[in-house]
PDB file of C-alpha atoms in Angstrom:
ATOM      1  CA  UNK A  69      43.320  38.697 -86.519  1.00  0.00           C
ATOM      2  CA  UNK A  70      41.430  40.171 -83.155  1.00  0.00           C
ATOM      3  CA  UNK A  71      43.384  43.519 -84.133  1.00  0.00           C
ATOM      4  CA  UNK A  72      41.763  44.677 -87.654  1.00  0.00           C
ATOM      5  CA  UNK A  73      38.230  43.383 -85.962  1.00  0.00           C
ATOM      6  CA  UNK A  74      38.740  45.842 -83.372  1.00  0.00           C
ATOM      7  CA  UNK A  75      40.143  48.777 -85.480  1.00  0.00           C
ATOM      8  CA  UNK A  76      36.528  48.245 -87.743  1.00  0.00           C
ATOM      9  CA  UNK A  77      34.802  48.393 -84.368  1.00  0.00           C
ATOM     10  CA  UNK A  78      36.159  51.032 -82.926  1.00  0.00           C
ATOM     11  CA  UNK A  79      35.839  52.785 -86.320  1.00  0.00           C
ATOM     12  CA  UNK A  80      32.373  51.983 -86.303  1.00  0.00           C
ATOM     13  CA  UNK A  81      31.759  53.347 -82.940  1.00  0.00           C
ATOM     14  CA  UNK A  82      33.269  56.505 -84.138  1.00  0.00           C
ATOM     15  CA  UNK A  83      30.453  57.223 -86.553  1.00  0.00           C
ATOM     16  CA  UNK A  84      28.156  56.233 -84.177  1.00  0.00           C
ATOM     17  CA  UNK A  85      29.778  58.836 -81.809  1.00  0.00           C
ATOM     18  CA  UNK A  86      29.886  61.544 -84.305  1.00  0.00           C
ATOM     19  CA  UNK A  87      26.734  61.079 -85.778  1.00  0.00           C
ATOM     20  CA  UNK A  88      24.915  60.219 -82.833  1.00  0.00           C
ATOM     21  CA  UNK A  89      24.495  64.252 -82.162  1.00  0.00           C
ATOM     22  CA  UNK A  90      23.205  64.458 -85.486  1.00  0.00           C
ATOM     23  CA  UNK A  91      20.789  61.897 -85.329  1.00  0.00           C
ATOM     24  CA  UNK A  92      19.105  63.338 -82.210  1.00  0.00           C
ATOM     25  CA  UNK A  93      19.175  66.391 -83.280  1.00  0.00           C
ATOM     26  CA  UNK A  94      16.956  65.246 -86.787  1.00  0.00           C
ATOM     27  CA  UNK A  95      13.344  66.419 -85.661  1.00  0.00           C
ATOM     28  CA  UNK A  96      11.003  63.887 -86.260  1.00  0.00           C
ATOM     29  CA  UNK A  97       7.129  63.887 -87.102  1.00  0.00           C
ATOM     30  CA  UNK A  98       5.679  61.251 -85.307  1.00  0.00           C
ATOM     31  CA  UNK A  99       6.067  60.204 -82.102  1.00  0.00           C
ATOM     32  CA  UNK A 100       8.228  56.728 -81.526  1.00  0.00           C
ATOM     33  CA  UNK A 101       5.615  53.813 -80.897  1.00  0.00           C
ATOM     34  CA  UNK A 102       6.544  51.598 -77.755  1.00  0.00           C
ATOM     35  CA  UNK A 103       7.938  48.436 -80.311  1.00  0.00           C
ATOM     36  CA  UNK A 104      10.829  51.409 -81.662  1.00  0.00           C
ATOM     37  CA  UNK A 105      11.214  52.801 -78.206  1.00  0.00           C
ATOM     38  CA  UNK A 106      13.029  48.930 -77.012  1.00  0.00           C
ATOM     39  CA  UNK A 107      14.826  49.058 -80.390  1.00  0.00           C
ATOM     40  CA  UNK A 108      16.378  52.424 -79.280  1.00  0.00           C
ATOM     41  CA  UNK A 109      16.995  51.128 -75.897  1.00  0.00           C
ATOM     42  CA  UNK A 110      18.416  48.207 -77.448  1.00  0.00           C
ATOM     43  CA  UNK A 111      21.094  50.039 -79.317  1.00  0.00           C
ATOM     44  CA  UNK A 112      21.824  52.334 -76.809  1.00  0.00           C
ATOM     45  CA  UNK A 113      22.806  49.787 -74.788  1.00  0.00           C
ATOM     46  CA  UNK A 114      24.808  48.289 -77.255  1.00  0.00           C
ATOM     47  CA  UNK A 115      26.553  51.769 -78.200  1.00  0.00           C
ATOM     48  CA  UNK A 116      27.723  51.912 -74.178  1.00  0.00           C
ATOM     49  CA  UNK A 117      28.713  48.344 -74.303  1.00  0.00           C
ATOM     50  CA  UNK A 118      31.073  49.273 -77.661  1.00  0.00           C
ATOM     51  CA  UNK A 119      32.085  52.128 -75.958  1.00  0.00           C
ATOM     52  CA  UNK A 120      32.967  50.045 -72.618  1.00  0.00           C
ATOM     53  CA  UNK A 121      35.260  47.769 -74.974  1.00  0.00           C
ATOM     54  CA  UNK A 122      36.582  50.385 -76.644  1.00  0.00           C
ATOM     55  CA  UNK A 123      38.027  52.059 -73.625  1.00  0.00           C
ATOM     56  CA  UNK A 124      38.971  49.410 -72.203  1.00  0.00           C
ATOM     57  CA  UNK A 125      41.031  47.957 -75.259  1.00  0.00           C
ATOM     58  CA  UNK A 126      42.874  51.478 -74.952  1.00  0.00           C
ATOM     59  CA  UNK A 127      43.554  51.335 -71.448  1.00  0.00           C
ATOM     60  CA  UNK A 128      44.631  47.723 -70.748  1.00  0.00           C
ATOM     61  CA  UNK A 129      46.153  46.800 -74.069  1.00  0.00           C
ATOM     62  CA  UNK A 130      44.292  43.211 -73.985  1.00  0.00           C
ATOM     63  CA  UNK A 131      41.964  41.496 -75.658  1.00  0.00           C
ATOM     64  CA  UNK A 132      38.438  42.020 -74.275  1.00  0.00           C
ATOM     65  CA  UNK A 133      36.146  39.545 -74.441  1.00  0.00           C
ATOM     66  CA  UNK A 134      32.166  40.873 -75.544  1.00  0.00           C
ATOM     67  CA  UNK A 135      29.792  39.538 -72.990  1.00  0.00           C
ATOM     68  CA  UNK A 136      26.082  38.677 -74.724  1.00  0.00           C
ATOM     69  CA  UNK A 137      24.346  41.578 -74.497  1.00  0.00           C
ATOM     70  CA  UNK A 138      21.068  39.902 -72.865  1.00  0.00           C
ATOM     71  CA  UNK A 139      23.246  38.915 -69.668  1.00  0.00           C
ATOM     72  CA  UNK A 140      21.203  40.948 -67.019  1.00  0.00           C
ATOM     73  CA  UNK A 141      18.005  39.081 -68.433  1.00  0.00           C
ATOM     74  CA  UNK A 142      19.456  35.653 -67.869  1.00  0.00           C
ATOM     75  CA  UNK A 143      20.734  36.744 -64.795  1.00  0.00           C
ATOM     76  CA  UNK A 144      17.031  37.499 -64.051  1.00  0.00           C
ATOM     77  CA  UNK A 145      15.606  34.784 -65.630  1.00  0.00           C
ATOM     78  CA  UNK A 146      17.837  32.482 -63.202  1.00  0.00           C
ATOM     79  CA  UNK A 147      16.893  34.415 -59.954  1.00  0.00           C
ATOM     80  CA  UNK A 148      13.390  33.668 -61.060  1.00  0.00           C
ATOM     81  CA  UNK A 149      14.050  30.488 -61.198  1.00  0.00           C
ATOM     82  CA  UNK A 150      15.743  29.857 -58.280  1.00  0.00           C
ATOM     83  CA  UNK A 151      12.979  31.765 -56.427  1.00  0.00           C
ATOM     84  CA  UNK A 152      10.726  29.432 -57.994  1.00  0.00           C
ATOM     85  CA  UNK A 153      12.555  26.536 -56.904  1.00  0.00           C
ATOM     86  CA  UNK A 154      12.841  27.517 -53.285  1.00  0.00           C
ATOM     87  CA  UNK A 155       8.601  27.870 -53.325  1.00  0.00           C
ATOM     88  CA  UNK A 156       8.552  24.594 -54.562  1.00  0.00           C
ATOM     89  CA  UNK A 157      10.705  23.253 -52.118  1.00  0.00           C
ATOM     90  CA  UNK A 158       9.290  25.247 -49.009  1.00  0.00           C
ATOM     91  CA  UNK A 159       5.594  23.342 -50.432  1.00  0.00           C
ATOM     92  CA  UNK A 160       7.312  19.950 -50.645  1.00  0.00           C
ATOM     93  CA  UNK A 161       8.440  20.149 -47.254  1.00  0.00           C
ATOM     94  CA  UNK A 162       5.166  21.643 -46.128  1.00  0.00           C
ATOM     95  CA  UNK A 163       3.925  18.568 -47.714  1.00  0.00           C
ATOM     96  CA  UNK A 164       6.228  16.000 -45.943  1.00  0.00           C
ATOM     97  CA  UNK A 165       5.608  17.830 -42.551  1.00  0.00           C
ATOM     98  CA  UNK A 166       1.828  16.995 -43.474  1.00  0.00           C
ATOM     99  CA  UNK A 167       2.351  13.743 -44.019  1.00  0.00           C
ATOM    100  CA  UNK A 168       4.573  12.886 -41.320  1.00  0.00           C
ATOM    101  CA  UNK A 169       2.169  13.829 -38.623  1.00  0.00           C
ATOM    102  CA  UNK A 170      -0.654  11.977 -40.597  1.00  0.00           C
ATOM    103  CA  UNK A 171       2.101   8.711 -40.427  1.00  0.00           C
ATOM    104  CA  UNK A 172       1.689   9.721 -36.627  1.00  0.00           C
ATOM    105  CA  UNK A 173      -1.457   9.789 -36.198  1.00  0.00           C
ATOM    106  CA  UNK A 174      -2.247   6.404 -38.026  1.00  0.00           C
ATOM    107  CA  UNK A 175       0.253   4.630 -36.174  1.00  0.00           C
ATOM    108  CA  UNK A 176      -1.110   6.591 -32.603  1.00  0.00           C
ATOM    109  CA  UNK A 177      -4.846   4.627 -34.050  1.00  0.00           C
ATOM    110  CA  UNK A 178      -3.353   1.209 -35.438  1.00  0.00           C
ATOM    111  CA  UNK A 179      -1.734   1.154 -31.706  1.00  0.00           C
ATOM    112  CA  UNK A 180      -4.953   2.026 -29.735  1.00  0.00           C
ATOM    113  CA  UNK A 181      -6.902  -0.456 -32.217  1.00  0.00           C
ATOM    114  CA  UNK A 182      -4.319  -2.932 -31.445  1.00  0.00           C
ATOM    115  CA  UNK A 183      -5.042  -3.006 -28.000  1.00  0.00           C
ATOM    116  CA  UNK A 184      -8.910  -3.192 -28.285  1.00  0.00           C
ATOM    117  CA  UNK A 185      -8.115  -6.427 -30.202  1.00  0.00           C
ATOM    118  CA  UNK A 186      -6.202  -7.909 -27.610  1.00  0.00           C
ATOM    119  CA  UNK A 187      -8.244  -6.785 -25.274  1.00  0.00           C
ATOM    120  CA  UNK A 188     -11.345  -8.399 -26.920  1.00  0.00           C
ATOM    121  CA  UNK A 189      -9.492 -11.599 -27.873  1.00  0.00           C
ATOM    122  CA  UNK A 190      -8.644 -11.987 -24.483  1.00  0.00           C
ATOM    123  CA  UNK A 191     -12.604 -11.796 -23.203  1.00  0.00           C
ATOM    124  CA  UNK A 192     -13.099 -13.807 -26.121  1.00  0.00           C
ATOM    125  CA  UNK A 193     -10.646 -16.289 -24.077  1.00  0.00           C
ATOM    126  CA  UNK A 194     -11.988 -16.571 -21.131  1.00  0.00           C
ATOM    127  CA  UNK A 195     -15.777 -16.754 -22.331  1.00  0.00           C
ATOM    128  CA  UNK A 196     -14.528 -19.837 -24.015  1.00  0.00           C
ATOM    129  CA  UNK A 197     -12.787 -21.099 -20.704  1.00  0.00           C
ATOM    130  CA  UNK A 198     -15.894 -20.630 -18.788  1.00  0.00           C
ATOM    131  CA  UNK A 199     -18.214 -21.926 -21.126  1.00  0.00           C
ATOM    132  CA  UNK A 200     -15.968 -25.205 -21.277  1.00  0.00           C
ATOM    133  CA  UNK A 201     -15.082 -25.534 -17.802  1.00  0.00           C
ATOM    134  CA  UNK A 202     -17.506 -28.531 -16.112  1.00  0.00           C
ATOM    135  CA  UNK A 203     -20.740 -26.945 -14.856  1.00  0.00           C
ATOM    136  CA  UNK A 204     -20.636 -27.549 -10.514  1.00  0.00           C
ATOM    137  CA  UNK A 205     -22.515 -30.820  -9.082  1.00  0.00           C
ATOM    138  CA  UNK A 206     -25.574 -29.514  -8.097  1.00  0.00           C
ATOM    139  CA  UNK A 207     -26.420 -29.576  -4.316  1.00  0.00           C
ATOM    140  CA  UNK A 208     -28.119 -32.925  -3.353  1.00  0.00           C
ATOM    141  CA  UNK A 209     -31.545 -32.396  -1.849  1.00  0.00           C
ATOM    142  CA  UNK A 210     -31.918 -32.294   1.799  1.00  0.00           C
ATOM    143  CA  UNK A 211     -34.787 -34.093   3.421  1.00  0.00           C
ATOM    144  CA  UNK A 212     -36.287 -32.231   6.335  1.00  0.00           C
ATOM    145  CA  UNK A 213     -36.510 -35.336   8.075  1.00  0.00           C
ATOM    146  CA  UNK A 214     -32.251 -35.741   7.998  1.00  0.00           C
ATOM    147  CA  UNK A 215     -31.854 -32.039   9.583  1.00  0.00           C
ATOM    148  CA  UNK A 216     -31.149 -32.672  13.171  1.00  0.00           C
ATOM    149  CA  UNK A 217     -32.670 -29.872  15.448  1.00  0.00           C
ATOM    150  CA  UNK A 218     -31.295 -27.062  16.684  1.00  0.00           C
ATOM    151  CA  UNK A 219     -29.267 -26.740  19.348  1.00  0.00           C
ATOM    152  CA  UNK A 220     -30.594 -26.110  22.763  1.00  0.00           C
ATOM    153  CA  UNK A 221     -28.740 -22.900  24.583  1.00  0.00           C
ATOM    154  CA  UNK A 222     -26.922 -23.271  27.372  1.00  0.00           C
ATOM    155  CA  UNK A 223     -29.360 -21.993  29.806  1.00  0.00           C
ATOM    156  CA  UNK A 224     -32.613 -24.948  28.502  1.00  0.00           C
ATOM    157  CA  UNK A 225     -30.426 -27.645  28.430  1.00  0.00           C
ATOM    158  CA  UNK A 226     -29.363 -26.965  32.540  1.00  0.00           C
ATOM    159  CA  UNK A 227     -32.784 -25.982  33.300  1.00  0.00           C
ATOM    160  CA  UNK A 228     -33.979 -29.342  31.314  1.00  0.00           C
ATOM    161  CA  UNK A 229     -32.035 -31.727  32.825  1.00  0.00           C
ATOM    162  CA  UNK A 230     -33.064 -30.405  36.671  1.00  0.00           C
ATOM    163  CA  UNK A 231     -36.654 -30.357  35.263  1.00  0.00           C
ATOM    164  CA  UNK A 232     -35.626 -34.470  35.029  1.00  0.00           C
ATOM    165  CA  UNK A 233     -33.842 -35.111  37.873  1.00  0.00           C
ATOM    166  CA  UNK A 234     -36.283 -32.832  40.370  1.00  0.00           C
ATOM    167  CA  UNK A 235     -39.025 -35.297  38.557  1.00  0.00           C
ATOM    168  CA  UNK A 236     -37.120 -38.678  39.669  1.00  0.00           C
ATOM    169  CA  UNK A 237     -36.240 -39.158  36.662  1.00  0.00           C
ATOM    170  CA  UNK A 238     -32.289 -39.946  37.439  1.00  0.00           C
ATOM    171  CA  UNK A 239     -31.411 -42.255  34.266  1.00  0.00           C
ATOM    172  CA  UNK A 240     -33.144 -38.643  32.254  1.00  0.00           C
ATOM    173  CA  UNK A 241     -31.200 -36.647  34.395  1.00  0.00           C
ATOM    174  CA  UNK A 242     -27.695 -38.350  34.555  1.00  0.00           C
ATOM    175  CA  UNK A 243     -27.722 -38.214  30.500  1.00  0.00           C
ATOM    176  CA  UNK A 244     -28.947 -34.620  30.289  1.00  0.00           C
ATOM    177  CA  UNK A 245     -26.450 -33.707  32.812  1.00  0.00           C
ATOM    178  CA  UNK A 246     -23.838 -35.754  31.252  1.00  0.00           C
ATOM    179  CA  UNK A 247     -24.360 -33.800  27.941  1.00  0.00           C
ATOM    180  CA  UNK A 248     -24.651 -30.684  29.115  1.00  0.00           C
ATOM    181  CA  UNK A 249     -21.121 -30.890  30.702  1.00  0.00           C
ATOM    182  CA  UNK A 250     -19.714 -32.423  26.967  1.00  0.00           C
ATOM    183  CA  UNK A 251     -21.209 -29.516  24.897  1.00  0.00           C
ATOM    184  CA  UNK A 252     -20.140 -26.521  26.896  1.00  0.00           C
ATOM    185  CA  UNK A 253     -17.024 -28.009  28.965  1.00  0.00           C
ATOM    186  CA  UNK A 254     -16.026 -24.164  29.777  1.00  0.00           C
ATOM    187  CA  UNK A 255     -19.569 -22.682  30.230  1.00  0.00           C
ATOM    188  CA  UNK A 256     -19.956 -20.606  33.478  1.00  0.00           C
ATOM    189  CA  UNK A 257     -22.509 -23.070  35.200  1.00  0.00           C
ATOM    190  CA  UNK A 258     -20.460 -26.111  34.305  1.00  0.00           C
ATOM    191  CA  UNK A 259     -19.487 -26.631  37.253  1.00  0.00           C
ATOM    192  CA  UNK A 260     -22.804 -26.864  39.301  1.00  0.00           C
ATOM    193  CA  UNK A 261     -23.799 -28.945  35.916  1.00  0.00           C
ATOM    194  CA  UNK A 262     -20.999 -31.502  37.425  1.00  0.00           C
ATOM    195  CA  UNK A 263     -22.329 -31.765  40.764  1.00  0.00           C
ATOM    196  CA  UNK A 264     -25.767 -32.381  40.375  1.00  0.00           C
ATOM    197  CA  UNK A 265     -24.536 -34.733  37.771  1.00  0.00           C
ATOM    198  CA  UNK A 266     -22.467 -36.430  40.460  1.00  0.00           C
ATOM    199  CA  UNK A 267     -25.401 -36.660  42.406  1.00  0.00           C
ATOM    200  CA  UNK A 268     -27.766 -38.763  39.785  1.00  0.00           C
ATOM    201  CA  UNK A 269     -24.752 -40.934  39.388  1.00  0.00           C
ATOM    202  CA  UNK A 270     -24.710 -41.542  43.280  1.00  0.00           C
ATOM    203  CA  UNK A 271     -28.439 -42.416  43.099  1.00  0.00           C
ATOM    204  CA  UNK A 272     -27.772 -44.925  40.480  1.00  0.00           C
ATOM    205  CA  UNK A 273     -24.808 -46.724  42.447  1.00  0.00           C
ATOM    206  CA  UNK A 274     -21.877 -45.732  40.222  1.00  0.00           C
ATOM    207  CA  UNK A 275     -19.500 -44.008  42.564  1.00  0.00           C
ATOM    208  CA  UNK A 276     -16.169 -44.242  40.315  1.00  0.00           C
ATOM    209  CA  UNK A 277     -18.232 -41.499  38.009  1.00  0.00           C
ATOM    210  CA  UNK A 278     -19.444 -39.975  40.799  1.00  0.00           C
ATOM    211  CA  UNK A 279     -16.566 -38.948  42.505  1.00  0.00           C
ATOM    212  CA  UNK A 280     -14.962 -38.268  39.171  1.00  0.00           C
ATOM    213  CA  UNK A 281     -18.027 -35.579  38.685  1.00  0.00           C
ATOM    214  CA  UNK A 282     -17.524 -34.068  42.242  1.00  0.00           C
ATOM    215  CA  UNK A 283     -13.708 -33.659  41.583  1.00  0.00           C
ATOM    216  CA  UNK A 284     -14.358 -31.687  38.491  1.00  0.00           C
ATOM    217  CA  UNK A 285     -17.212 -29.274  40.489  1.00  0.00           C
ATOM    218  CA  UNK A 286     -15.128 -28.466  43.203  1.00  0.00           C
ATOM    219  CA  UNK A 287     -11.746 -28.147  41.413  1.00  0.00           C
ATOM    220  CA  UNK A 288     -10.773 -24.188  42.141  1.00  0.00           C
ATOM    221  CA  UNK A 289     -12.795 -24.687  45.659  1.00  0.00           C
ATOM    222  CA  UNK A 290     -15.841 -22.557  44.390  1.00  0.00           C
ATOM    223  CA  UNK A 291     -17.454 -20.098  47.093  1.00  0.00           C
ATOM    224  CA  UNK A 292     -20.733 -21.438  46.153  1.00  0.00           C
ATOM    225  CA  UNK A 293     -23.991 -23.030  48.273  1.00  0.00           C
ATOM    226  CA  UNK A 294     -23.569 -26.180  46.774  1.00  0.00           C
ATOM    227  CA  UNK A 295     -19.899 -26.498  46.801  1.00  0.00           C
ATOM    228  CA  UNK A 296     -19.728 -28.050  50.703  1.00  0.00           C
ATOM    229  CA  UNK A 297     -22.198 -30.826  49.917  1.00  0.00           C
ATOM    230  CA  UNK A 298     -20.372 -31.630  46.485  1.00  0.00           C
ATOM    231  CA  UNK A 299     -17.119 -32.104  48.950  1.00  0.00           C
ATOM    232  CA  UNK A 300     -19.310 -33.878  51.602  1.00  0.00           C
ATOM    233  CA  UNK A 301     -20.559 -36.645  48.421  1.00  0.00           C
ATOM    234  CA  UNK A 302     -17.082 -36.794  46.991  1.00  0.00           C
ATOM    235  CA  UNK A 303     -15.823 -38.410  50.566  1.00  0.00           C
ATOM    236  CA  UNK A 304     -18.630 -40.926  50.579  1.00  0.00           C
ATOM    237  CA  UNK A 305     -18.282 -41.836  47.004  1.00  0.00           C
ATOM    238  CA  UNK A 306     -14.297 -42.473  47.611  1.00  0.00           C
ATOM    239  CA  UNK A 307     -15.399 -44.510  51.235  1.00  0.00           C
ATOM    240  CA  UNK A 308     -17.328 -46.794  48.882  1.00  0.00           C
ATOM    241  CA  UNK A 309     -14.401 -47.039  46.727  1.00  0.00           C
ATOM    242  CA  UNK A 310     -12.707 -48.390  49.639  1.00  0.00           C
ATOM    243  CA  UNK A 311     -10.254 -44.696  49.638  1.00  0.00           C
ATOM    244  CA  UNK A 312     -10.899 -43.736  53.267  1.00  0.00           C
ATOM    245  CA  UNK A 313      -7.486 -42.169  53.214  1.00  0.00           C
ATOM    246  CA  UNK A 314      -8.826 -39.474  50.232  1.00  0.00           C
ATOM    247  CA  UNK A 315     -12.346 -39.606  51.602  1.00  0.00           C
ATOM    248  CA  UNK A 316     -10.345 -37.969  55.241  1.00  0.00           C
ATOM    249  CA  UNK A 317      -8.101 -35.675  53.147  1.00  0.00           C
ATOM    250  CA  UNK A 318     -11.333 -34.336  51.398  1.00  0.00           C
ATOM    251  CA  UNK A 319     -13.083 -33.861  54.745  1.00  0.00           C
ATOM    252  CA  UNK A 320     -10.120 -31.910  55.976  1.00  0.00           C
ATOM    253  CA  UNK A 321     -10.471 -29.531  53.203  1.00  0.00           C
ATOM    254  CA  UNK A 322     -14.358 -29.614  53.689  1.00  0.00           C
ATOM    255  CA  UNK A 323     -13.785 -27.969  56.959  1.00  0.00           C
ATOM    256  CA  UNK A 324     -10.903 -25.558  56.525  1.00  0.00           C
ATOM    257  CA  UNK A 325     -12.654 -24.275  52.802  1.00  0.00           C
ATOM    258  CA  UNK A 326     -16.133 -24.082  54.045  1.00  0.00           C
ATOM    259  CA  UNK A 327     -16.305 -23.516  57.619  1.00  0.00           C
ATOM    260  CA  UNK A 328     -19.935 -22.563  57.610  1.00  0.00           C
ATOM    261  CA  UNK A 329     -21.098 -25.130  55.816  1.00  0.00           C
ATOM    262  CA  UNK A 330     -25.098 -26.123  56.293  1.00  0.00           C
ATOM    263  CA  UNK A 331     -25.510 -28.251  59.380  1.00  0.00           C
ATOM    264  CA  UNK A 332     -26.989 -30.924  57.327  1.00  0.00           C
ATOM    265  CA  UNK A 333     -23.989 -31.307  55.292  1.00  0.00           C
ATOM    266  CA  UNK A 334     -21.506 -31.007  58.610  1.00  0.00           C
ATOM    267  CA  UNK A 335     -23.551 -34.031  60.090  1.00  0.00           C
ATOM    268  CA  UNK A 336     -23.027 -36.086  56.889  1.00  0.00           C
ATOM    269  CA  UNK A 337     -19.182 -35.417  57.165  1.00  0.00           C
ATOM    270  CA  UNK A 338     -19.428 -36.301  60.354  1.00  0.00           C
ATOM    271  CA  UNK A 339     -20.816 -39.461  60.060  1.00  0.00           C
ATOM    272  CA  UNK A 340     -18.661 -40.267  56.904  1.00  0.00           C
ATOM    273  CA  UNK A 341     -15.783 -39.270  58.933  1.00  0.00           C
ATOM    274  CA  UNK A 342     -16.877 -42.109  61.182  1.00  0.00           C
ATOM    275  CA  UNK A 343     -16.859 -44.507  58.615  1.00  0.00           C
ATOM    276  CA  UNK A 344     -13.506 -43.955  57.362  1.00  0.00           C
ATOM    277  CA  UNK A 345     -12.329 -44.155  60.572  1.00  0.00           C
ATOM    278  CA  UNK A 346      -9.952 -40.408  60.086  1.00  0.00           C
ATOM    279  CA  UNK A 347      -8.097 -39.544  62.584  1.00  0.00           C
ATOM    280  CA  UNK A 348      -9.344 -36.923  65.272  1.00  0.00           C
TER     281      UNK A 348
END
């Protein structure tokens, strides 16, 4: 059936073929507007497609199968396409890039906003706290009249308490003495503080303290001018105490730590040397 088909074809080509020449050489009068100018291209390129089958028919023996003649257009027509597709494409991603870094962004501020929130909640927190905690007892008033006064230094209260004694005043004395010694037990004139303490306490008959003061005065055998009589009073207070044993062992050491001792306080040792009866 494909055979006859062919045969009319190719016999049709032939008189297209032969009177193709004549045709073009047929002057014509007016010039070919642009409508009759695709026509011609048109059928021209349907006379080389005939012409392509025809050939080939002869060559290969085989049935050809005709190809639409408008394939280069939808060829086109699809490139366009696809090039359309691929803009679209390249603006949807452009798009999603957009709208991924705005996502960013917005979660970059819903952080940072986060934080001020905690941040405020927790100054909300502790302005509750404080305002709920128990306002502090208020100081109770101080009378001026309760306020004890101020300490004395160290140098008025010695100079106070030989201000009594040098008055008479040995009961004055002994306690001024007596204090001074209990507020500043290490202070540098502590010492002489316990010797002329010792000394009101001999006025006033109580020996046992007395000799306890002396002890403390002369303890390191200070090279000072009071140190021999302190020594001197601490034998008599201990031969009133009925120690004339101690009262000789403290004039030995009266002798061999202060060997020129005033010659008042050498005749006092002397004569309390008599009294406890010491040896030599």
């Amino acid at each position: 059936m494909k055979l006859p088909r062919l045969r009319v074809a190719a016999t049709a080509i032939a008189l297209v073929l032969v009177a193709g020449p004549a045709l073009s050489q047929t002057p014509m009068d007016d010039p070919l507007d642009a409508r009759d100018a695709k026509r011609v291209d048109r059928m021209e390129k349907v006379v080389r497609e005939l012409r392509s089958i025809v050939f080939q028919m002869k060559d290969t023996g085989k049935p050809v199968v005709v190809q639409p003649a408008d394939t280069d257009a939808r060829m086109q027509e699809l490139a366009n396409r696809v090039g359309d597709l691929e803009q679209s494409l390249t603006r949807i991603n452009g798009a999603l890039d957009s709208t991924a870094h705005e996502l960013d962004e917005a979660r970059k501020a819903n952080a940072e906003l986060a934080a001020q929130i905690k941040a405020l909640n927790d100054r909300l927190a502790a302005a509750e706290q404080k305002a709920a905690a128990p306002a502090a007892p208020a100081a109770p008033a101080v009378d001026d009249a309760d306020v004890p006064p101020p300490k004395a230094s160290a140098s008025d209260a010695f100079s106070k308490a030989r201000e009594l004694m040098l008055a008479g005043d040995y009961d004055g004395a002994e306690s001024a003495f007596g204090a001074y010694v209990h507020d500043y037990p290490d202070g540098a004139r502590t010492p002489e503080a316990r010797y002329w303490w010792g000394k009101t306490l001999t006025a006033k008959g109580d020996n046992a303290r007395a000799a306890s003061a002396y002890i403390g005065a002369i303890r390191g055998w200070p090279k000072t001018g009071w140190a021999p009589d302190a020594v001197a009073e601490l034998a008599r207070s201990l031969v009133a105490l009925k120690k004339p044993d101690d009262a000789c062992a403290a004039l030995g050491e009266l002798h061999k730590r202060y060997p020129k001792a005033p010659a008042a306080v050498t005749a006092r040792a002397t004569t309390t040397s008599r009294q406890a009866k010491c040896a030599g």
